[in-house]
PDB file of N, CA and C in Angstrom:
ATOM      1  N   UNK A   1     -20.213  99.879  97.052  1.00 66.00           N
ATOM      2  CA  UNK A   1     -19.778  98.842  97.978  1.00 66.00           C
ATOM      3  C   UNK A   1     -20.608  97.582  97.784  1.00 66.00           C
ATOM      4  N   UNK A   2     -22.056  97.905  97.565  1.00 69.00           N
ATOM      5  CA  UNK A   2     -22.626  96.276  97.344  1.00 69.00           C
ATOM      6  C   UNK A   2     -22.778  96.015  96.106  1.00 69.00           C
ATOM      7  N   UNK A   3     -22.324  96.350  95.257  1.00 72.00           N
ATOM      8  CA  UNK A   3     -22.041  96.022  93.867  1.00 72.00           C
ATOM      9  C   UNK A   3     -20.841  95.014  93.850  1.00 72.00           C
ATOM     10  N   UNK A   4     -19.717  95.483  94.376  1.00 74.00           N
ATOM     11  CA  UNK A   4     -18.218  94.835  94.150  1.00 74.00           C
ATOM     12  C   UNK A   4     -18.502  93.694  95.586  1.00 74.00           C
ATOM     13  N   UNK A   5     -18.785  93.501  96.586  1.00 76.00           N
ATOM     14  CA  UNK A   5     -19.586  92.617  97.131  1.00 76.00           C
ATOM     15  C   UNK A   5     -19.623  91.631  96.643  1.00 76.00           C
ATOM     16  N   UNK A   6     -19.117  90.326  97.187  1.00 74.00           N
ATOM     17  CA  UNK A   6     -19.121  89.172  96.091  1.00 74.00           C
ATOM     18  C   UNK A   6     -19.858  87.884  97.051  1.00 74.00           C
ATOM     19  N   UNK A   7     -20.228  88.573  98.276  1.00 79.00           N
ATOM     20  CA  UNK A   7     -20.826  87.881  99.254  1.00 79.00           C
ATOM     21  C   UNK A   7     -22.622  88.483  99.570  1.00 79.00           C
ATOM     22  N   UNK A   8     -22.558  89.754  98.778  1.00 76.00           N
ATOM     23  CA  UNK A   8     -23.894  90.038  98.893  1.00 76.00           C
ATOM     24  C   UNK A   8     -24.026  91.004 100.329  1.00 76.00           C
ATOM     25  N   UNK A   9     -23.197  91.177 101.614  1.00 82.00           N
ATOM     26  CA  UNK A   9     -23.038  91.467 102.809  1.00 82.00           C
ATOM     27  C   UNK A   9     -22.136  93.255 102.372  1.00 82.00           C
ATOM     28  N   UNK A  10     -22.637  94.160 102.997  1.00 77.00           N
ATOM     29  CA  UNK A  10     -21.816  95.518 102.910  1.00 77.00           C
ATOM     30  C   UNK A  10     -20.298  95.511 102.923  1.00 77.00           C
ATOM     31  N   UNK A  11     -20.007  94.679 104.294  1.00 77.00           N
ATOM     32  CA  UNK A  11     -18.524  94.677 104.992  1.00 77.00           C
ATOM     33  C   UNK A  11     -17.779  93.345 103.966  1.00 77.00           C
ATOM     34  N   UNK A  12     -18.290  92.786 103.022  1.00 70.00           N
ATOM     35  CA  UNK A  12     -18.070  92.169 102.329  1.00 70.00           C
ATOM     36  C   UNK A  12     -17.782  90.484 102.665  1.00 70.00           C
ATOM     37  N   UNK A  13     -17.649  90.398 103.947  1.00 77.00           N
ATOM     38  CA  UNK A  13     -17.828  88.775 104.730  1.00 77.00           C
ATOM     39  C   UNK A  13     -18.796  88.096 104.731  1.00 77.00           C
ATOM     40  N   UNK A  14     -18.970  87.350 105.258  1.00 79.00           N
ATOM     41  CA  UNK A  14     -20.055  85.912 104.445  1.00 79.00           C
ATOM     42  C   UNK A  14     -21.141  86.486 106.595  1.00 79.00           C
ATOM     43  N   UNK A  15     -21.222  87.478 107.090  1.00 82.00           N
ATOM     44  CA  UNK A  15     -21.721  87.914 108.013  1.00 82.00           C
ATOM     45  C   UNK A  15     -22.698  88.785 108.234  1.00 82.00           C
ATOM     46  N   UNK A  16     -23.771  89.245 108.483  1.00 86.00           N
ATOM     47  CA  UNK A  16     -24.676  90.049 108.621  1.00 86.00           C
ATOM     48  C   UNK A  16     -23.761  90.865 109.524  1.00 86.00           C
ATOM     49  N   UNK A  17     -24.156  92.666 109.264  1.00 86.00           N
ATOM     50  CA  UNK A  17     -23.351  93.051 109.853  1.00 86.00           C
ATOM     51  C   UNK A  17     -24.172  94.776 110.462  1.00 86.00           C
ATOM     52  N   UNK A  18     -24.070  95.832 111.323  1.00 88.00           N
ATOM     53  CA  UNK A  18     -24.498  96.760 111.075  1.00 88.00           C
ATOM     54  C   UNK A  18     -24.973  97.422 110.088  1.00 88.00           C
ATOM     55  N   UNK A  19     -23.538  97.827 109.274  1.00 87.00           N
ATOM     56  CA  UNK A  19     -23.976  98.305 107.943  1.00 87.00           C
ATOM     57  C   UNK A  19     -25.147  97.750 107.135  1.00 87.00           C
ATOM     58  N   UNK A  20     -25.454  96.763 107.124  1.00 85.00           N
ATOM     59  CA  UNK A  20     -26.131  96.350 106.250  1.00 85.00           C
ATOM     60  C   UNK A  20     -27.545  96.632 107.162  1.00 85.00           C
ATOM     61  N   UNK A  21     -27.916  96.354 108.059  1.00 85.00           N
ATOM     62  CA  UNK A  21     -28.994  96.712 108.473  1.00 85.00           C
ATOM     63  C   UNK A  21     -29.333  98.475 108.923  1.00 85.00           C
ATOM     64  N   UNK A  22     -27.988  98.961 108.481  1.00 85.00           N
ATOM     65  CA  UNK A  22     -28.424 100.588 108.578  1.00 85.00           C
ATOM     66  C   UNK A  22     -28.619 101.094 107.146  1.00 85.00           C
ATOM     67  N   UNK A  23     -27.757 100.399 105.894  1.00 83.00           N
ATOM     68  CA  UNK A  23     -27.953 100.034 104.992  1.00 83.00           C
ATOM     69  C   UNK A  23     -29.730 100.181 104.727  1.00 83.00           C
ATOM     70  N   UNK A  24     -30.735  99.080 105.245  1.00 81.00           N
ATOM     71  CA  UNK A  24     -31.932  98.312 104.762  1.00 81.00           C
ATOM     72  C   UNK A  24     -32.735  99.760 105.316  1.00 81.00           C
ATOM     73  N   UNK A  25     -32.477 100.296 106.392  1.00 80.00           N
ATOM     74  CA  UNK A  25     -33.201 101.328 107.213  1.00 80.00           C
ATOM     75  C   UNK A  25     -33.361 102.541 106.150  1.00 80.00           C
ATOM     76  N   UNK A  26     -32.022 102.898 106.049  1.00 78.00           N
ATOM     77  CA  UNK A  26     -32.042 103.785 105.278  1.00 78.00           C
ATOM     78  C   UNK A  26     -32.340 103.761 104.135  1.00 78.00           C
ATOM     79  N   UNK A  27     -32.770 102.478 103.446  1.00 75.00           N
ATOM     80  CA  UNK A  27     -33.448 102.645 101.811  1.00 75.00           C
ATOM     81  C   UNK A  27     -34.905 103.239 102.289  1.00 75.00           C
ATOM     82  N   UNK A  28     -35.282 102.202 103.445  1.00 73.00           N
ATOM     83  CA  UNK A  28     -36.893 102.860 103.848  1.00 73.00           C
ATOM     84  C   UNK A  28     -36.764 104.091 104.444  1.00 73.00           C
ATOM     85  N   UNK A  29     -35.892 104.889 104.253  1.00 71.00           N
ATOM     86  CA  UNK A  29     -36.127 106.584 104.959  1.00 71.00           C
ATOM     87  C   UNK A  29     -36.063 107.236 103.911  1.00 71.00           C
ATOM     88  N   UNK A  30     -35.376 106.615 102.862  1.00 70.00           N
ATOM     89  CA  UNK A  30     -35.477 107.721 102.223  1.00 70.00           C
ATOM     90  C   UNK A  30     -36.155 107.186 100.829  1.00 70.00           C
ATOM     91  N   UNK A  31     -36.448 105.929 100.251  1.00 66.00           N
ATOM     92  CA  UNK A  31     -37.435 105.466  99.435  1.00 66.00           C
ATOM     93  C   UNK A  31     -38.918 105.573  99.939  1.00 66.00           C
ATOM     94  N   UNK A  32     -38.973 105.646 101.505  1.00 63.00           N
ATOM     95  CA  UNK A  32     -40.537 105.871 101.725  1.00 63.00           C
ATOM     96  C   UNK A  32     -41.044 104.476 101.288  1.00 63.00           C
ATOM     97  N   UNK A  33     -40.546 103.128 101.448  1.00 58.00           N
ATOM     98  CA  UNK A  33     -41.330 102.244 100.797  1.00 58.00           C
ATOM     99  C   UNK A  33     -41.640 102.222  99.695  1.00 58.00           C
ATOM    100  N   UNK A  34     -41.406 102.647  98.546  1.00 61.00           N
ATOM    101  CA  UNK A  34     -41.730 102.374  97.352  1.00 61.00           C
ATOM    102  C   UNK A  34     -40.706 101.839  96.712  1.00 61.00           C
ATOM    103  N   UNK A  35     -40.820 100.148  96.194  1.00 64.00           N
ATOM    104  CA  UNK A  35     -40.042  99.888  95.937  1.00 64.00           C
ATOM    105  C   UNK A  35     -39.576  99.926  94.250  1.00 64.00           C
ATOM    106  N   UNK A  36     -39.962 100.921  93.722  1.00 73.00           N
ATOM    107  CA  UNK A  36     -39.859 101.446  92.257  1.00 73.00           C
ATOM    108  C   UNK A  36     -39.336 102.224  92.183  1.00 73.00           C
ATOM    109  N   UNK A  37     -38.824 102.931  93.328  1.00 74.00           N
ATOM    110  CA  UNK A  37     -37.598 103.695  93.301  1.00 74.00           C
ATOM    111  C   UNK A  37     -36.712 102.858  92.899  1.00 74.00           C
ATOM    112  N   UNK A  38     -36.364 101.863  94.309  1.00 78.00           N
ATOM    113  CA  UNK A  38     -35.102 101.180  94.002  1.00 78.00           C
ATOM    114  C   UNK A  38     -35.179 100.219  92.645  1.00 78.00           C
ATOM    115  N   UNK A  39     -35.685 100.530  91.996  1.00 81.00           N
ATOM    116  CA  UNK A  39     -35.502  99.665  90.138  1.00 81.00           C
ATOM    117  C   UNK A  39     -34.136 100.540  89.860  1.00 81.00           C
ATOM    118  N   UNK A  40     -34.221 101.655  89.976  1.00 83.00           N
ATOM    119  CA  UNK A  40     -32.627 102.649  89.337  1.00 83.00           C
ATOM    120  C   UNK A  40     -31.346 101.774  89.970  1.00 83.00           C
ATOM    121  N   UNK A  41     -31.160 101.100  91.012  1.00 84.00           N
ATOM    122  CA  UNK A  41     -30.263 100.925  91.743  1.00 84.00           C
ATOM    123  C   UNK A  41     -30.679  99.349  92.471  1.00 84.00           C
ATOM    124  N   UNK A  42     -29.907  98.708  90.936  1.00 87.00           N
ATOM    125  CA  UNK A  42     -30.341  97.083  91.191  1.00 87.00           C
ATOM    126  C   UNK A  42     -29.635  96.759  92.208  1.00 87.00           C
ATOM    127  N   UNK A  43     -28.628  96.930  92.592  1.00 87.00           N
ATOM    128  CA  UNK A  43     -27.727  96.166  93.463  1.00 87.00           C
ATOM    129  C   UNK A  43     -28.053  96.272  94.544  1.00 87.00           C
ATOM    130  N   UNK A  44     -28.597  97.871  94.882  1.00 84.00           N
ATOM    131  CA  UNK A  44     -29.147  98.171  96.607  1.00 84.00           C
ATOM    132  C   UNK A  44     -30.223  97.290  96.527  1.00 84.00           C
ATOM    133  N   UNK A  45     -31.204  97.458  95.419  1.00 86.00           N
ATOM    134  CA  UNK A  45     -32.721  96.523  95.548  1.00 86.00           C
ATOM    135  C   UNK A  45     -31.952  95.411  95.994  1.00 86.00           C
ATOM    136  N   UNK A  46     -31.431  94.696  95.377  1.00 87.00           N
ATOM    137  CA  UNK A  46     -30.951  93.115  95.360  1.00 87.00           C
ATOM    138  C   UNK A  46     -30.321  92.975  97.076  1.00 87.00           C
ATOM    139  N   UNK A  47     -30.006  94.365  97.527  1.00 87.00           N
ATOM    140  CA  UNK A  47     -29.340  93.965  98.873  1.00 87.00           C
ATOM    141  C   UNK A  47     -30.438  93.861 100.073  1.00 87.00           C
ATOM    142  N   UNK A  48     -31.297  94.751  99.695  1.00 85.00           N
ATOM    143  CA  UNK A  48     -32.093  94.994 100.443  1.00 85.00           C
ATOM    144  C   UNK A  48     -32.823  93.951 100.301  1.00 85.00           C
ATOM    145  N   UNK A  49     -33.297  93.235  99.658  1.00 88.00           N
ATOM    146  CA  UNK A  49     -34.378  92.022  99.404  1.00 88.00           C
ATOM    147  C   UNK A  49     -33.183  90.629 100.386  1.00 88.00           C
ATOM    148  N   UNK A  50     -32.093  90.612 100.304  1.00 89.00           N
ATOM    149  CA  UNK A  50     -31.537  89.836 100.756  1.00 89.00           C
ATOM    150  C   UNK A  50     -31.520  89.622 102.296  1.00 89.00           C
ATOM    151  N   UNK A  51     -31.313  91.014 102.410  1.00 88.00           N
ATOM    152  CA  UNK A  51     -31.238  91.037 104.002  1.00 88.00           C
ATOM    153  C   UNK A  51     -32.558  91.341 104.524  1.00 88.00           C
ATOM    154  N   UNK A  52     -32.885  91.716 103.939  1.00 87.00           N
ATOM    155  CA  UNK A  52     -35.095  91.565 104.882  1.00 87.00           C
ATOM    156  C   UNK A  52     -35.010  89.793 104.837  1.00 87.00           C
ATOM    157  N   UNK A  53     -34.712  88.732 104.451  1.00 90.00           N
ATOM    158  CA  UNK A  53     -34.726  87.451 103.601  1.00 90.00           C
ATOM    159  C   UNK A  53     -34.510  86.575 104.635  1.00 90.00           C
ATOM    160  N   UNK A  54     -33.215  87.018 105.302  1.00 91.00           N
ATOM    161  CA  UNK A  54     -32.463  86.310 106.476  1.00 91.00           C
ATOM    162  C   UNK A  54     -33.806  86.440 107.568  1.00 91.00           C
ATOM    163  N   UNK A  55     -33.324  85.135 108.117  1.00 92.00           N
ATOM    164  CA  UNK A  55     -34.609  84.722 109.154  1.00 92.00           C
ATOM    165  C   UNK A  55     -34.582  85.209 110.588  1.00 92.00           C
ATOM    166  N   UNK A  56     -33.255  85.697 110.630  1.00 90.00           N
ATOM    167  CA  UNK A  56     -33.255  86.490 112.027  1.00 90.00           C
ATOM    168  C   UNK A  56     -34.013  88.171 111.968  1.00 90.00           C
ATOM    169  N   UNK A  57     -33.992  88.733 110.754  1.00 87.00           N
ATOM    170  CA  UNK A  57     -34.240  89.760 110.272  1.00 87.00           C
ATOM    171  C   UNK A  57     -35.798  90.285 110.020  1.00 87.00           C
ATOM    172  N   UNK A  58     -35.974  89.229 109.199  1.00 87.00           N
ATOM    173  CA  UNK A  58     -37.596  88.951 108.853  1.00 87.00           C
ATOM    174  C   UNK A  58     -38.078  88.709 110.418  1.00 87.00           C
ATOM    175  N   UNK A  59     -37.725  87.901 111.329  1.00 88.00           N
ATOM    176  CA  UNK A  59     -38.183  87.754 112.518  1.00 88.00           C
ATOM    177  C   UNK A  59     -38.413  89.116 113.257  1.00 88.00           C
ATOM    178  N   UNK A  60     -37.134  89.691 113.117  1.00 84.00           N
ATOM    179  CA  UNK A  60     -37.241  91.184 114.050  1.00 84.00           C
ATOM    180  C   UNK A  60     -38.221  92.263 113.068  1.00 84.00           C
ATOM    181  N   UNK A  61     -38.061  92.561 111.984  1.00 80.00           N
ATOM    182  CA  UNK A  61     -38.892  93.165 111.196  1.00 80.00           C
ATOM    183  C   UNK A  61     -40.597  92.906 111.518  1.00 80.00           C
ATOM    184  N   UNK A  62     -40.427  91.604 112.076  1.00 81.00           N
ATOM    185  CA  UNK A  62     -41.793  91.502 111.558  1.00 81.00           C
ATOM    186  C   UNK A  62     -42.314  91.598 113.479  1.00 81.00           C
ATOM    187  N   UNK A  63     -41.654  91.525 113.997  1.00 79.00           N
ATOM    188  CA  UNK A  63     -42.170  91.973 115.547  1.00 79.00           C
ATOM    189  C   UNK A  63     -42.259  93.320 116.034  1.00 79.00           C
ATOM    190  N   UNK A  64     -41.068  94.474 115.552  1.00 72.00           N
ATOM    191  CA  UNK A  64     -40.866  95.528 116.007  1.00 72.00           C
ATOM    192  C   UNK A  64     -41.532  96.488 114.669  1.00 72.00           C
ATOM    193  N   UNK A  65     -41.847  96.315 113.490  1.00 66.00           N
ATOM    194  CA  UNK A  65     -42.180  97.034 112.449  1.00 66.00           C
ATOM    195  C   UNK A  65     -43.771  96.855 111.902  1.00 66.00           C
ATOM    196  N   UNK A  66     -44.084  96.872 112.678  1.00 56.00           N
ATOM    197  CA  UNK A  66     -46.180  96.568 112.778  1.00 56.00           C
ATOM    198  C   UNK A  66     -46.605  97.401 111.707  1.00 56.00           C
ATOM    199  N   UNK A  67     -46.159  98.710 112.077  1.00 51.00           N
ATOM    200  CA  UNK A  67     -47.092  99.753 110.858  1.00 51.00           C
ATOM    201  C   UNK A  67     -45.956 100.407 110.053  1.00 51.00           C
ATOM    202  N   UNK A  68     -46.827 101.083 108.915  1.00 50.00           N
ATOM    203  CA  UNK A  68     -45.738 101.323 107.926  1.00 50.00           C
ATOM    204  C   UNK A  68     -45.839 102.933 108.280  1.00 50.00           C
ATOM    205  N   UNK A  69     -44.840 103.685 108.708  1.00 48.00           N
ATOM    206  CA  UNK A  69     -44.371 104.815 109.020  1.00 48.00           C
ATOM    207  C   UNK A  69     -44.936 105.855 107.905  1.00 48.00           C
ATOM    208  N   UNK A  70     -45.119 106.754 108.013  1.00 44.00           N
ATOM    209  CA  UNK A  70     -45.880 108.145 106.721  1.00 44.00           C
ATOM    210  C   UNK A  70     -44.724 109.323 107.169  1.00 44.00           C
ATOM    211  N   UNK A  71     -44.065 109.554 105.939  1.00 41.00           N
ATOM    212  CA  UNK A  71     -42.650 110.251 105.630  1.00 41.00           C
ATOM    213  C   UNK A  71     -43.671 111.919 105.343  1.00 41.00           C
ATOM    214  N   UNK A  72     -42.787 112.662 106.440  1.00 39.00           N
ATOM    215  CA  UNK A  72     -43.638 114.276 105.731  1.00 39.00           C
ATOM    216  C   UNK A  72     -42.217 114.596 104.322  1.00 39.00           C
ATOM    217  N   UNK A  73     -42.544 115.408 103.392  1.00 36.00           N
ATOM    218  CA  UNK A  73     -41.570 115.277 102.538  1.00 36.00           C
ATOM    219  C   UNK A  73     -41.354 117.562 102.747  1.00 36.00           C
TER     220      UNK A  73
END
């Protein structure tokens, strides 16, 4: 879906949307923060860097996401 994406957005509209921020969540649940995972899977990297990017996002990220979470595996 964010490959064929020609807006860069999940739902494919020029809109920030759920998906995409359940999208960004879920790379960090299951990448654990490392972002050398996502090298296999340019397009998610590329989505995910986009939408952390947006200034409403980066704003909330950066108020509600203080510490970096430790994944038991």
């Amino acid at each position: 879906v964010v490959k064929e994406s020609e807006s860069g957005f999940v739902a494919g509209g020029d809109t920030l949307t759920y998906a995409d921020l359940y999208l960004i969540w879920m790379n960090d649940f299951f990448v654990h923060k490392r972002d050398e995972m996502l090298d296999k899977f340019p397009a998610l990297k590329q989505h995910n860097e986009k939408i952390r990017q947006l200034p409403e996002v980066a704003k909330s990220l950066a108020k509600h996401c203080k510490t970096q979470l430790t994944y038991l595996l």
